[in-house]
Tab-separated table of C-alpha atoms and ligand atoms in Angstrom:
chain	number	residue	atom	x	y	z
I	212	UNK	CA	-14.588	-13.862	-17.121
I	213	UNK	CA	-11.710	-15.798	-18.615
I	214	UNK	CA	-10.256	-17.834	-15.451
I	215	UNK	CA	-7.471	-19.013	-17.446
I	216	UNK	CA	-6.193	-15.413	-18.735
I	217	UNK	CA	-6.714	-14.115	-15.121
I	218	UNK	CA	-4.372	-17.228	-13.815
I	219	UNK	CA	-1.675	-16.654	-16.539
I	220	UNK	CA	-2.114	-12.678	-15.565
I	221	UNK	CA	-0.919	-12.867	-12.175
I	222	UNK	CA	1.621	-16.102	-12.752
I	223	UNK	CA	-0.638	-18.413	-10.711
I	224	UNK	CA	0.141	-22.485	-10.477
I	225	UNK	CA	-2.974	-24.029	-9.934
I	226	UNK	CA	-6.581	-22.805	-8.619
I	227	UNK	CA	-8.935	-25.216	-7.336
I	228	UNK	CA	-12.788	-24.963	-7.139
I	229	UNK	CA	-13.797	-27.117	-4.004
I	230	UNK	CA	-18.049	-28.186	-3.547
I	231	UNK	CA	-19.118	-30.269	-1.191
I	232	UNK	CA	-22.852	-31.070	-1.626
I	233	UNK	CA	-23.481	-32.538	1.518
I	234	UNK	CA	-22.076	-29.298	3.737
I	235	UNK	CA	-22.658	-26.675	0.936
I	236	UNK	CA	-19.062	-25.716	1.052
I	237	UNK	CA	-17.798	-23.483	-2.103
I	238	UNK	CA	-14.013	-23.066	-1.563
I	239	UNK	CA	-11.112	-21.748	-4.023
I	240	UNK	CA	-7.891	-22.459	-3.134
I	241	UNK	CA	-5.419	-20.249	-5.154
I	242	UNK	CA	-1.584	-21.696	-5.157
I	243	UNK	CA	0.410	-18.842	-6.514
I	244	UNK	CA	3.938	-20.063	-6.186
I	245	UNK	CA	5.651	-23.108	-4.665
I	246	UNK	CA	9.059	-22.047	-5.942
I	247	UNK	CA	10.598	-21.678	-2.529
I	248	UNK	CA	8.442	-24.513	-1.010
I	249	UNK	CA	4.799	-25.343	-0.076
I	250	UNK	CA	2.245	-22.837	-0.278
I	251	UNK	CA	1.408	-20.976	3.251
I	252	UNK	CA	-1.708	-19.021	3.613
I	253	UNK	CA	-5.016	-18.656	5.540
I	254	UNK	CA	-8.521	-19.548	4.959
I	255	UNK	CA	-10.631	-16.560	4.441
I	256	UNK	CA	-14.178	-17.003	5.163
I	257	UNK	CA	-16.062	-13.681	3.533
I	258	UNK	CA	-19.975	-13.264	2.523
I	259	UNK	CA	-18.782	-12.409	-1.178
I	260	UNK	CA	-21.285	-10.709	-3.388
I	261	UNK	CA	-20.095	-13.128	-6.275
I	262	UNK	CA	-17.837	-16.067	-7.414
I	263	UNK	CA	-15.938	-13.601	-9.459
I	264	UNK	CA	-15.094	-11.351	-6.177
I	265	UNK	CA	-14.255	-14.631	-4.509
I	266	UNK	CA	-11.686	-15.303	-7.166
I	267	UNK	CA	-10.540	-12.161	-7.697
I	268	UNK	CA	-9.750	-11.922	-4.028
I	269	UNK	CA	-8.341	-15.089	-3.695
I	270	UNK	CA	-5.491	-14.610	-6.702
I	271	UNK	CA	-4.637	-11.056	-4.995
I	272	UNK	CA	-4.645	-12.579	-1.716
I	273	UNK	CA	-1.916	-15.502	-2.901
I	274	UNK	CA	0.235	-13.612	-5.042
I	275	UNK	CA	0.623	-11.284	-1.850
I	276	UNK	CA	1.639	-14.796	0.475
I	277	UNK	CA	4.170	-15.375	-2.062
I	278	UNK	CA	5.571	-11.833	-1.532
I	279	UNK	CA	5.847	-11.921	1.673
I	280	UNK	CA	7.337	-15.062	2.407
I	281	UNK	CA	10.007	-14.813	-0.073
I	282	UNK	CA	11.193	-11.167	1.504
I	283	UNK	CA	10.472	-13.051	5.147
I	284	UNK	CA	13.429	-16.075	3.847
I	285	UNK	CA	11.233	-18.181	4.091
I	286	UNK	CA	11.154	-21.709	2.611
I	287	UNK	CA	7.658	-21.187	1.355
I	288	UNK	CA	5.626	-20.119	-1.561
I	289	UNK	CA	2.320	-18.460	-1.815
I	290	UNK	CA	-1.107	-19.624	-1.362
I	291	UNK	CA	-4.236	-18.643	-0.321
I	292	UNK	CA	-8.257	-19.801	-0.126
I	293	UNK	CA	-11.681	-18.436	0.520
I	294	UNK	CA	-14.819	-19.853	1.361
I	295	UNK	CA	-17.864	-18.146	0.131
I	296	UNK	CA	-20.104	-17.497	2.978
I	297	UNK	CA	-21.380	-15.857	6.072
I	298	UNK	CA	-18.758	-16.692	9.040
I	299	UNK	CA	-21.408	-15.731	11.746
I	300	UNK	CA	-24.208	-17.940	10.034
I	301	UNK	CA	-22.962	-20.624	8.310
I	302	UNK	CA	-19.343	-21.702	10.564
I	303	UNK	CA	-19.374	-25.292	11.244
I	304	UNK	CA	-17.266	-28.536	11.350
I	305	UNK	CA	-19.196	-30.396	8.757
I	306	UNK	CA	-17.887	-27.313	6.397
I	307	UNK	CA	-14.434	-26.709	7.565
I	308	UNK	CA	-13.759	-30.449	7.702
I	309	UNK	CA	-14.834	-30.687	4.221
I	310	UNK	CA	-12.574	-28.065	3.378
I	311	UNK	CA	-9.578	-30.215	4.830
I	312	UNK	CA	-10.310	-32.775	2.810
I	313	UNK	CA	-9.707	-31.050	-0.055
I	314	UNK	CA	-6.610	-29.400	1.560
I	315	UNK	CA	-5.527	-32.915	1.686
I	316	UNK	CA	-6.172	-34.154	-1.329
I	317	UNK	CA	-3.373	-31.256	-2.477
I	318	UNK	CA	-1.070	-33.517	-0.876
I	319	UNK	CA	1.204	-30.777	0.937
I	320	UNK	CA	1.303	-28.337	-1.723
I	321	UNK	CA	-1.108	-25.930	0.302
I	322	UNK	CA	-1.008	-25.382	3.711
I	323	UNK	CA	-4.045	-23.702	5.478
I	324	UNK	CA	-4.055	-21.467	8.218
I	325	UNK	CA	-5.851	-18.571	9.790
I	326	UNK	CA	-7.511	-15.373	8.203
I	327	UNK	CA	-10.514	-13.371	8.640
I	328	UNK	CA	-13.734	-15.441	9.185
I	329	UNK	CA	-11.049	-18.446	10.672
I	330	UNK	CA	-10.026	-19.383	13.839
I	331	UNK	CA	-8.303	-21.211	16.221
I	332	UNK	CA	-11.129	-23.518	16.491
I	333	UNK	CA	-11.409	-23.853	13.090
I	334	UNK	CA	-7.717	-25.162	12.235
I	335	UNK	CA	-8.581	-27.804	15.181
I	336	UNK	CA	-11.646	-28.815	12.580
I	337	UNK	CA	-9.835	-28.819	9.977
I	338	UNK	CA	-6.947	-30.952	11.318
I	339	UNK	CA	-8.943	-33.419	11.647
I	340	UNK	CA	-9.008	-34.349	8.005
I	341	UNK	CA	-5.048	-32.918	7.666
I	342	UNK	CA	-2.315	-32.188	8.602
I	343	UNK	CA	-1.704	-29.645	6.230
I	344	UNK	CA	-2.618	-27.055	8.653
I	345	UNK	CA	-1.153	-24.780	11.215
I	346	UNK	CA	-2.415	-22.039	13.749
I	347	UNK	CA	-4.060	-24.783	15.576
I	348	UNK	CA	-3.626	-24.855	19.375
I	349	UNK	CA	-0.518	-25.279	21.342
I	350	UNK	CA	-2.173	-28.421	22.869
I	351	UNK	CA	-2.284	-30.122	19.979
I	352	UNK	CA	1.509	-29.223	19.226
I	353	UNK	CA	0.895	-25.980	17.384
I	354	UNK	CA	1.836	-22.724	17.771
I	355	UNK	CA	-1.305	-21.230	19.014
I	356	UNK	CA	-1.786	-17.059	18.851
I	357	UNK	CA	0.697	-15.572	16.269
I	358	UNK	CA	0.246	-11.572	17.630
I	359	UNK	CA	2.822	-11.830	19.721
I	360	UNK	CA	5.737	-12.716	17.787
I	361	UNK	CA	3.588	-10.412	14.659
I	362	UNK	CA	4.070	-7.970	17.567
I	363	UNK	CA	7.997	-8.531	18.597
I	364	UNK	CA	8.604	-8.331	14.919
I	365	UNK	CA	6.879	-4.850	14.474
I	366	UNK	CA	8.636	-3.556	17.603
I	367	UNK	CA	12.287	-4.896	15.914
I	368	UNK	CA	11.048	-3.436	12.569
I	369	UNK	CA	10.127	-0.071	14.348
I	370	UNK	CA	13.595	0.040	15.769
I	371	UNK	CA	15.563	-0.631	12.245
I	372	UNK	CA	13.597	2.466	10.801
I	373	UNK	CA	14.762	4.695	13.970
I	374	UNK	CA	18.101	3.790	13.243
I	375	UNK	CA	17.538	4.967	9.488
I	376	UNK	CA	16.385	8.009	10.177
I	377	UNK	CA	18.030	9.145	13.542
I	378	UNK	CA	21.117	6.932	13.222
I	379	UNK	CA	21.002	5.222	16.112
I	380	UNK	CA	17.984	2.862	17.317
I	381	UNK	CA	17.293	4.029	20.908
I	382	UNK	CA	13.457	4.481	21.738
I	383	UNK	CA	14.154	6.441	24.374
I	384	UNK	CA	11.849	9.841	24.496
I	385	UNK	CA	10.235	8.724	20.714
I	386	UNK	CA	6.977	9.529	20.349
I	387	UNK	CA	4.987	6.867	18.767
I	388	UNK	CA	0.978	7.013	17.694
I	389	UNK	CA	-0.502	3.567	17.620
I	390	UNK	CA	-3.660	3.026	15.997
I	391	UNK	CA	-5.445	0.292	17.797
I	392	UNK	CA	-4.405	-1.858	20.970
I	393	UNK	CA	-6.411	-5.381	19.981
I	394	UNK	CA	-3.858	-7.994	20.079
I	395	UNK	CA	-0.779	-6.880	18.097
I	396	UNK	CA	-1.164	-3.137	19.004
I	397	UNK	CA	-1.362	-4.161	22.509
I	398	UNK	CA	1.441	-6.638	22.771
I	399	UNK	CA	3.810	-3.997	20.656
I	400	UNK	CA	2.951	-1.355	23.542
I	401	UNK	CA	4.230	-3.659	25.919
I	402	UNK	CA	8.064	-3.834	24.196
I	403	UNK	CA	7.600	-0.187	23.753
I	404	UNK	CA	7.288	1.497	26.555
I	405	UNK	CA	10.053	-0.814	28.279
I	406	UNK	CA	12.328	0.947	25.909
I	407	UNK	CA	11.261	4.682	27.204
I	408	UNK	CA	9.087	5.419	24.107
I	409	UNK	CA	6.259	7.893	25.127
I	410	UNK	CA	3.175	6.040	24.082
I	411	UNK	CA	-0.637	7.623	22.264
I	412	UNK	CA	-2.907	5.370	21.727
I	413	UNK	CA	-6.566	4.750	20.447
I	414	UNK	CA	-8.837	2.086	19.501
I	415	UNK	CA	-12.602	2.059	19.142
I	416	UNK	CA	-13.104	-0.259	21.831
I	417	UNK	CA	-13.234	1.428	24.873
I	418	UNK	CA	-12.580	-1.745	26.864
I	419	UNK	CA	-9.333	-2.592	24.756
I	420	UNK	CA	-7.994	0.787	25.665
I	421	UNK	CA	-8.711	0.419	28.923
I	422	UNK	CA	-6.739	-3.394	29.152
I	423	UNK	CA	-3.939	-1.045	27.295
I	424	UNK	CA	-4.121	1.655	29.942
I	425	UNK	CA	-4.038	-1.284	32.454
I	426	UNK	CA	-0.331	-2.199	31.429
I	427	UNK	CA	1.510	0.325	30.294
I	428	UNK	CA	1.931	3.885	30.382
I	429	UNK	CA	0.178	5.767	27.466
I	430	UNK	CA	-1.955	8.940	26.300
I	431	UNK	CA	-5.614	8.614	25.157
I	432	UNK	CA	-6.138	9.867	21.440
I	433	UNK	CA	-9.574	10.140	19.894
I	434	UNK	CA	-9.512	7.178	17.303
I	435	UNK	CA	-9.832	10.328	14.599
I	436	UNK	CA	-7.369	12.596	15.898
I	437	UNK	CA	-4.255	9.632	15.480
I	438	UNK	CA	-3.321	11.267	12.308
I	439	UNK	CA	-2.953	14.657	13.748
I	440	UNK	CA	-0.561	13.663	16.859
I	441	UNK	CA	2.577	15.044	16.548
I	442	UNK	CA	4.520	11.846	16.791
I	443	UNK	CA	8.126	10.370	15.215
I	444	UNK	CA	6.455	7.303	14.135
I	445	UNK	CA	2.833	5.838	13.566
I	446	UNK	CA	2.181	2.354	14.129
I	447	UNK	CA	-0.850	1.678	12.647
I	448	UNK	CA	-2.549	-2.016	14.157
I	449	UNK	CA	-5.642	-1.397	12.990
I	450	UNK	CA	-7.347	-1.402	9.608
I	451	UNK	CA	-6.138	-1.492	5.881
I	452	UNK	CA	-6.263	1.589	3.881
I	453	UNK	CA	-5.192	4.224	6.393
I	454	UNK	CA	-2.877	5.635	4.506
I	455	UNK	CA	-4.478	7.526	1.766
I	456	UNK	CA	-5.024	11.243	-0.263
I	457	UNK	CA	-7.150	12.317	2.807
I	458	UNK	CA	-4.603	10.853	5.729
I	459	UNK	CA	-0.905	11.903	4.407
I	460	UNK	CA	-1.350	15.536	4.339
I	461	UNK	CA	-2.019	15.777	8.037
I	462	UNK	CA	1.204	13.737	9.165
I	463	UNK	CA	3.568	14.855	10.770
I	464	UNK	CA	5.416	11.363	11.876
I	465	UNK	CA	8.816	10.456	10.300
I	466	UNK	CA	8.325	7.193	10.144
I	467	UNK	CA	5.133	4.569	9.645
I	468	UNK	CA	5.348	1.325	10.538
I	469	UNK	CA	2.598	-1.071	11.997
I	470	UNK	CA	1.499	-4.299	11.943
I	471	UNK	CA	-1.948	-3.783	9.964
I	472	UNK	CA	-2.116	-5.219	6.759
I	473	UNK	CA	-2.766	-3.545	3.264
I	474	UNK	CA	-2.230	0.213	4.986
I	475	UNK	CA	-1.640	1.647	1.736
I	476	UNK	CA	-5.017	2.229	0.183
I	477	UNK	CA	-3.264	2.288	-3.257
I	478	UNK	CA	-0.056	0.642	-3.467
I	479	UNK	CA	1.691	2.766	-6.519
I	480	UNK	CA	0.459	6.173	-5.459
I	481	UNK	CA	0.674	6.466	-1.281
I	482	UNK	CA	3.906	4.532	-1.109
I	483	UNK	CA	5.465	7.373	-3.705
I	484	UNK	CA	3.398	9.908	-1.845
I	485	UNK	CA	4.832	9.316	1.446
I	486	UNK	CA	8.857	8.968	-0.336
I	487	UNK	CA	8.086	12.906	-1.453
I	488	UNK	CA	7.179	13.595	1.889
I	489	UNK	CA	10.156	12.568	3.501
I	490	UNK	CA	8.275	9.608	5.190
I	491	UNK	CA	9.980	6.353	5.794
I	492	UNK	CA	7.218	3.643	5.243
I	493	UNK	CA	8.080	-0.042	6.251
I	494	UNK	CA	6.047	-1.989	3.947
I	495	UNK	CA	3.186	-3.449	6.143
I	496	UNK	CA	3.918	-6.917	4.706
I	497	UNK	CA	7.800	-6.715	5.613
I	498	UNK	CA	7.157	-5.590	9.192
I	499	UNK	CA	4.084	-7.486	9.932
I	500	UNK	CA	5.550	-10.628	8.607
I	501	UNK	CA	5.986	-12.076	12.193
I	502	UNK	CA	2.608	-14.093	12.272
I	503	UNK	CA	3.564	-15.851	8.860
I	504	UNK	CA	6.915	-16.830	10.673
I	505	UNK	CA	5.629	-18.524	13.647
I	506	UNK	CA	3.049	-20.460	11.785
I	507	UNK	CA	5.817	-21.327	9.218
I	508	UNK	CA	7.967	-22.467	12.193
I	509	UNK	CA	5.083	-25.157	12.599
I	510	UNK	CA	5.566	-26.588	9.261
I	511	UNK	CA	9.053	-27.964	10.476
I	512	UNK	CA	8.356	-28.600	14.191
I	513	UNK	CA	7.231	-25.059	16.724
I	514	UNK	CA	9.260	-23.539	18.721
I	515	UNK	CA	8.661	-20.314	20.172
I	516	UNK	CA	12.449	-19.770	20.806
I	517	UNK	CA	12.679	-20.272	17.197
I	518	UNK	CA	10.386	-18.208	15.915
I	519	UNK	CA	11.126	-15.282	17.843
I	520	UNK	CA	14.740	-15.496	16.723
I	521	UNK	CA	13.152	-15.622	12.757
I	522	UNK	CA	11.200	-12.257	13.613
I	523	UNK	CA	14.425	-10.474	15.082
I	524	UNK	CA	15.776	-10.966	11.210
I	525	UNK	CA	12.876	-8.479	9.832
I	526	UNK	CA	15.369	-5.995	10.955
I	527	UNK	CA	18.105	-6.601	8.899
I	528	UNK	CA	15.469	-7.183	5.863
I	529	UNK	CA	14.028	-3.961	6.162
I	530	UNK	CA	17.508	-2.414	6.458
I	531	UNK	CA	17.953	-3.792	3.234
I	532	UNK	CA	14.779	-2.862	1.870
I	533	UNK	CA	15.712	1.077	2.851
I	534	UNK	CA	18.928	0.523	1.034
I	535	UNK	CA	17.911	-0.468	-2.089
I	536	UNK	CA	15.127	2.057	-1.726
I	537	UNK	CA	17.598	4.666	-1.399
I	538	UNK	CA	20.090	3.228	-3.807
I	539	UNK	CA	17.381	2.725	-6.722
I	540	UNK	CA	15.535	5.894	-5.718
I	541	UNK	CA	12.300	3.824	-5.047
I	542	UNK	CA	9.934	3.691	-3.231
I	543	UNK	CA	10.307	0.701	-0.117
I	544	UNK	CA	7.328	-1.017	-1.224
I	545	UNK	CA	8.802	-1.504	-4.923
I	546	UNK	CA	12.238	-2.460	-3.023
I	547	UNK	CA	10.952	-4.906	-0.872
I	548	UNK	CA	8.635	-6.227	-3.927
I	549	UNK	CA	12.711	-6.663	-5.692
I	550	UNK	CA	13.881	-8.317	-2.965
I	551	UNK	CA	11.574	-11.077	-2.883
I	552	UNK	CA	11.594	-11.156	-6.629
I	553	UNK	CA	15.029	-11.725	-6.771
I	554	UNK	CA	14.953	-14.792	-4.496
I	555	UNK	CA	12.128	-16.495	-6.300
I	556	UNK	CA	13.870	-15.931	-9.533
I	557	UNK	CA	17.528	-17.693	-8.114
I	558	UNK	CA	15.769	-20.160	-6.651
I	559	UNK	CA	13.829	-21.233	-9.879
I	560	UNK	CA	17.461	-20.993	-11.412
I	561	UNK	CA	18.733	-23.364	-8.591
I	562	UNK	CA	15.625	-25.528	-9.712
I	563	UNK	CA	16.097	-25.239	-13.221
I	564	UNK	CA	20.043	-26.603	-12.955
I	565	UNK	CA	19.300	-29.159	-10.580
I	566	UNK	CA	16.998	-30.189	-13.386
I	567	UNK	CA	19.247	-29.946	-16.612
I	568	UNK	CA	21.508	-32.388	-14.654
I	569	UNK	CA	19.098	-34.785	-13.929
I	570	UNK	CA	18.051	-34.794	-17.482
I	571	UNK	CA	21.875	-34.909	-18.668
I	572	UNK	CA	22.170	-38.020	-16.542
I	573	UNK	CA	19.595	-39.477	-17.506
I	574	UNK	CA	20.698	-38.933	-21.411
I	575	UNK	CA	24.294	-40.170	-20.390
I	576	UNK	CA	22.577	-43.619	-18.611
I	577	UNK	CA	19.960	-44.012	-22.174
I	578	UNK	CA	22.519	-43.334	-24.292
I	579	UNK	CA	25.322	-45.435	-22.633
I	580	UNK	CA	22.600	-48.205	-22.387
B	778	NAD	P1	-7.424	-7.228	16.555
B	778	NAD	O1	-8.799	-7.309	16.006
B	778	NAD	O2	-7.092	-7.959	17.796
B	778	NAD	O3	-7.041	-5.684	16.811
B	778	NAD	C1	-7.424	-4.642	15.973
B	778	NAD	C2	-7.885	-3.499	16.874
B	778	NAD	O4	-8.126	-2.360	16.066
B	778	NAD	C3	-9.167	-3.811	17.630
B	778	NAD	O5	-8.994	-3.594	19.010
B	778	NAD	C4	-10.170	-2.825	17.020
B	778	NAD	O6	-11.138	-2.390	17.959
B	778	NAD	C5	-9.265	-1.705	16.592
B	778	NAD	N1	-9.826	-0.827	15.565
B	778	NAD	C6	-10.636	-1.152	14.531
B	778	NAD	N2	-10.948	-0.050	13.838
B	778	NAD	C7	-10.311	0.989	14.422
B	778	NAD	C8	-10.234	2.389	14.160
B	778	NAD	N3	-10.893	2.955	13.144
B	778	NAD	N4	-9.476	3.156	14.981
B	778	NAD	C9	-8.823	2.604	16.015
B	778	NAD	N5	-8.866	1.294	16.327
B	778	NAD	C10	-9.595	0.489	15.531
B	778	NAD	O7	-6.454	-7.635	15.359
B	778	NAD	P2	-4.904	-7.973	15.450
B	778	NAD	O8	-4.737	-9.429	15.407
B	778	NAD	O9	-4.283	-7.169	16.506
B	778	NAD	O10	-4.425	-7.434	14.027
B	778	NAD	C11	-4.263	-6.053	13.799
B	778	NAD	C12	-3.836	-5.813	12.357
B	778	NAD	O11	-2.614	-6.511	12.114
B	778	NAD	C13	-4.818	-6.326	11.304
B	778	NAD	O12	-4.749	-5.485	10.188
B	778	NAD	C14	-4.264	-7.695	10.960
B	778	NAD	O13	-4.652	-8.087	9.661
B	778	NAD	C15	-2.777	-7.431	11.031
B	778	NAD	N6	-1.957	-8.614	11.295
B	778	NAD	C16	-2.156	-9.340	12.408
B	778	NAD	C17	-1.348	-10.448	12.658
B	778	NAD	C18	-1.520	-11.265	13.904
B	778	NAD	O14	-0.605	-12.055	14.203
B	778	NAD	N7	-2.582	-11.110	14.652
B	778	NAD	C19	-0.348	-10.809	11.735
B	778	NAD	C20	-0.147	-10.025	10.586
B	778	NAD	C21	-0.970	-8.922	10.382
């Protein structure tokens, strides 16, 4: 494996191997891009089968944050890191806060947060050796559990693809299959049935449909049968992956848009699949990008208020992203991938100038010296 050719591949800044003898901690902390600002991303904590998965996953994984923080507006870049190692066995402060001390030693550039394998618990850990971190409880001035406003912005982002296809954005009578009701599924019910939406649901927790059940009004679905319902729109909450060769012929929904991550199992092929079957697909990281939002809100001082006000604007973005879609003859997920392209790119040109003049000054002062 050539780390360097992999790193130039993907157009990665820096990549950092992290060991701590003393906890056994082997990190890699991937900073894509810091174009638009400091790099924002979780710390994923996965039993991976070798160092060159671990890498592999952690250069996807930031190239990805970039993506979606540069089609969210935000003023961040992309960054992600991994730990290698069994969350259930081997979880514990001595680790984490050895982890933060490498996160500091970055001086700002990356900023941790939550992923699979990571916790709440775990940014209060790690906060303890930085302050490069956010997700960590509202008590200790952070913004605590991100599914809600990931949830409010899947609801807004469900209602700028009604208006797409039906032309106006009412709710009112659409049928909408939700796969899963854990904590974004469950909180976007909540918005949805207040606007008249009839409601199926499924998850393979009984208890978490039952909590669903609890609070709103809603129809029962085996968790196999979701793809069959004869919905307008599936939300899928759930799992990555779900929309695939075996999945898309059995559809019958107009739109798909959800708050679960990586939906597409392949990114090239489903995304054009679903354009040739007259699907509109909001790209999960567009729609979902919600959670990224209110931890980014953290980086310059929480407020919910805020936040929630950031998440109504995935609306507009994806209206854009169906334009240029439509426009280009794309599909959304290339669109979106545009859009974010095109704001790195101007603001590495904003960089660039601000940097010529500097250097011209500082000609003008040597020269007039
Ligand atoms: P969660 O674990 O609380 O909920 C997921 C639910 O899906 C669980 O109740 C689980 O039982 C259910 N599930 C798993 N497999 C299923 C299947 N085959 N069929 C039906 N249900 C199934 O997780 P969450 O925080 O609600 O996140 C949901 C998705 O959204 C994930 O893909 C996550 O990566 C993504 N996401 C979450 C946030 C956030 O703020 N929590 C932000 C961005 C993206």
């Amino acid at each position: 494996m050539n780390v360097f050719e992999l790193v130039q591949k993907h157009g990665h800044e820096q990549v950092v191997f992290c060991y701590d003898d003393s906890t056994g901690l082997k990190a890699i902390i991937a900073i894509h891009s810091t174009i638009l600002g400091p790099a924002l991303g979780g710390v994923r904590m996965w039993k991976y089968e070798s160092e060159e998965e671990a890498l592999f996953d952690v250069l996807r994984l930031s190239k990805a944050m970039t993506y979606k923080a540069a089609v969210a507006g935000l003023n961040l870049g992309g960054g992600k890191a991994v730990i290698i190692g069994d969350p259930r066995t081997q979880r514990n402060e001595a680790l984490f806060r050895a982890f933060g001390r490498f996160v500091q030693s970055l001086g700002g550039r990356y900023i941790t947060a939550e992923d699979v394998g990571t916790d709440e618990k775990v940014m209060e850990w790690i906060y303890s050796e930085t302050k490069f971190v956010t997700g960590i409880p509202e008590s200790l001035g952070g913004s605590g559990n991100p599914a809600p406003v990931t949830a409010y912005g899947v609801y807004v982002g469900i209602k700028a693809c009604v208006k797409e296809v039906y032309g106006n954005e009412s709710l009112e009578g659409k049928k909408i299959a939700i796969q899963g009701v854990g904590q974004v599924g469950r909180f976007l019910c909540q918005h949805l049935v207040k606007d008249g939406a009839k409601l199926y649901i499924t998850d393979i927790v009984p208890e978490k449909v039952k909590l669903c059940l609890s609070e709103c009004k809603a129809e029962y679905v085996e968790p196999d049968k979701i793809y069959d319902v004869d919905a307008d729109i599936f939300a899928p909450c759930a799992l990555g992956g779900i929309i695939n060769d075996e999945t898309i012929p059995r559809f019958k929904f107009k739109i798909i848009a959800g708050g679960a991550n990586n939906q597409l199992l392949d990114e090239d092929k489903h995304d054009k699949m679903l354009m040739e079957h007259g699907i509109l697909y909001a790209p999960d990281y567009v729609i979902n990008a919600g959670g990224l939002i209110n931890v980014g809100r953290e980086v310059e001082g929480y407020s919910k208020e805020h936040a929630m006000k950031k998440a109504e604007g995935i609306y507009d973005t994806l209206m854009r992203v169906f334009e240029i879609s439509k426009k280009e003859k794309i599909p959304t997920h290339v669109a979106s991938a545009r859009i974010a392209e095109e704001r790195i790119m101007n603001a590495f040109k904003i960089r660039k100038i601000s940097l010529d003049l500097t250097k011209a000054s500082l000609e003008r002062r040597y020269h007039s010296s």
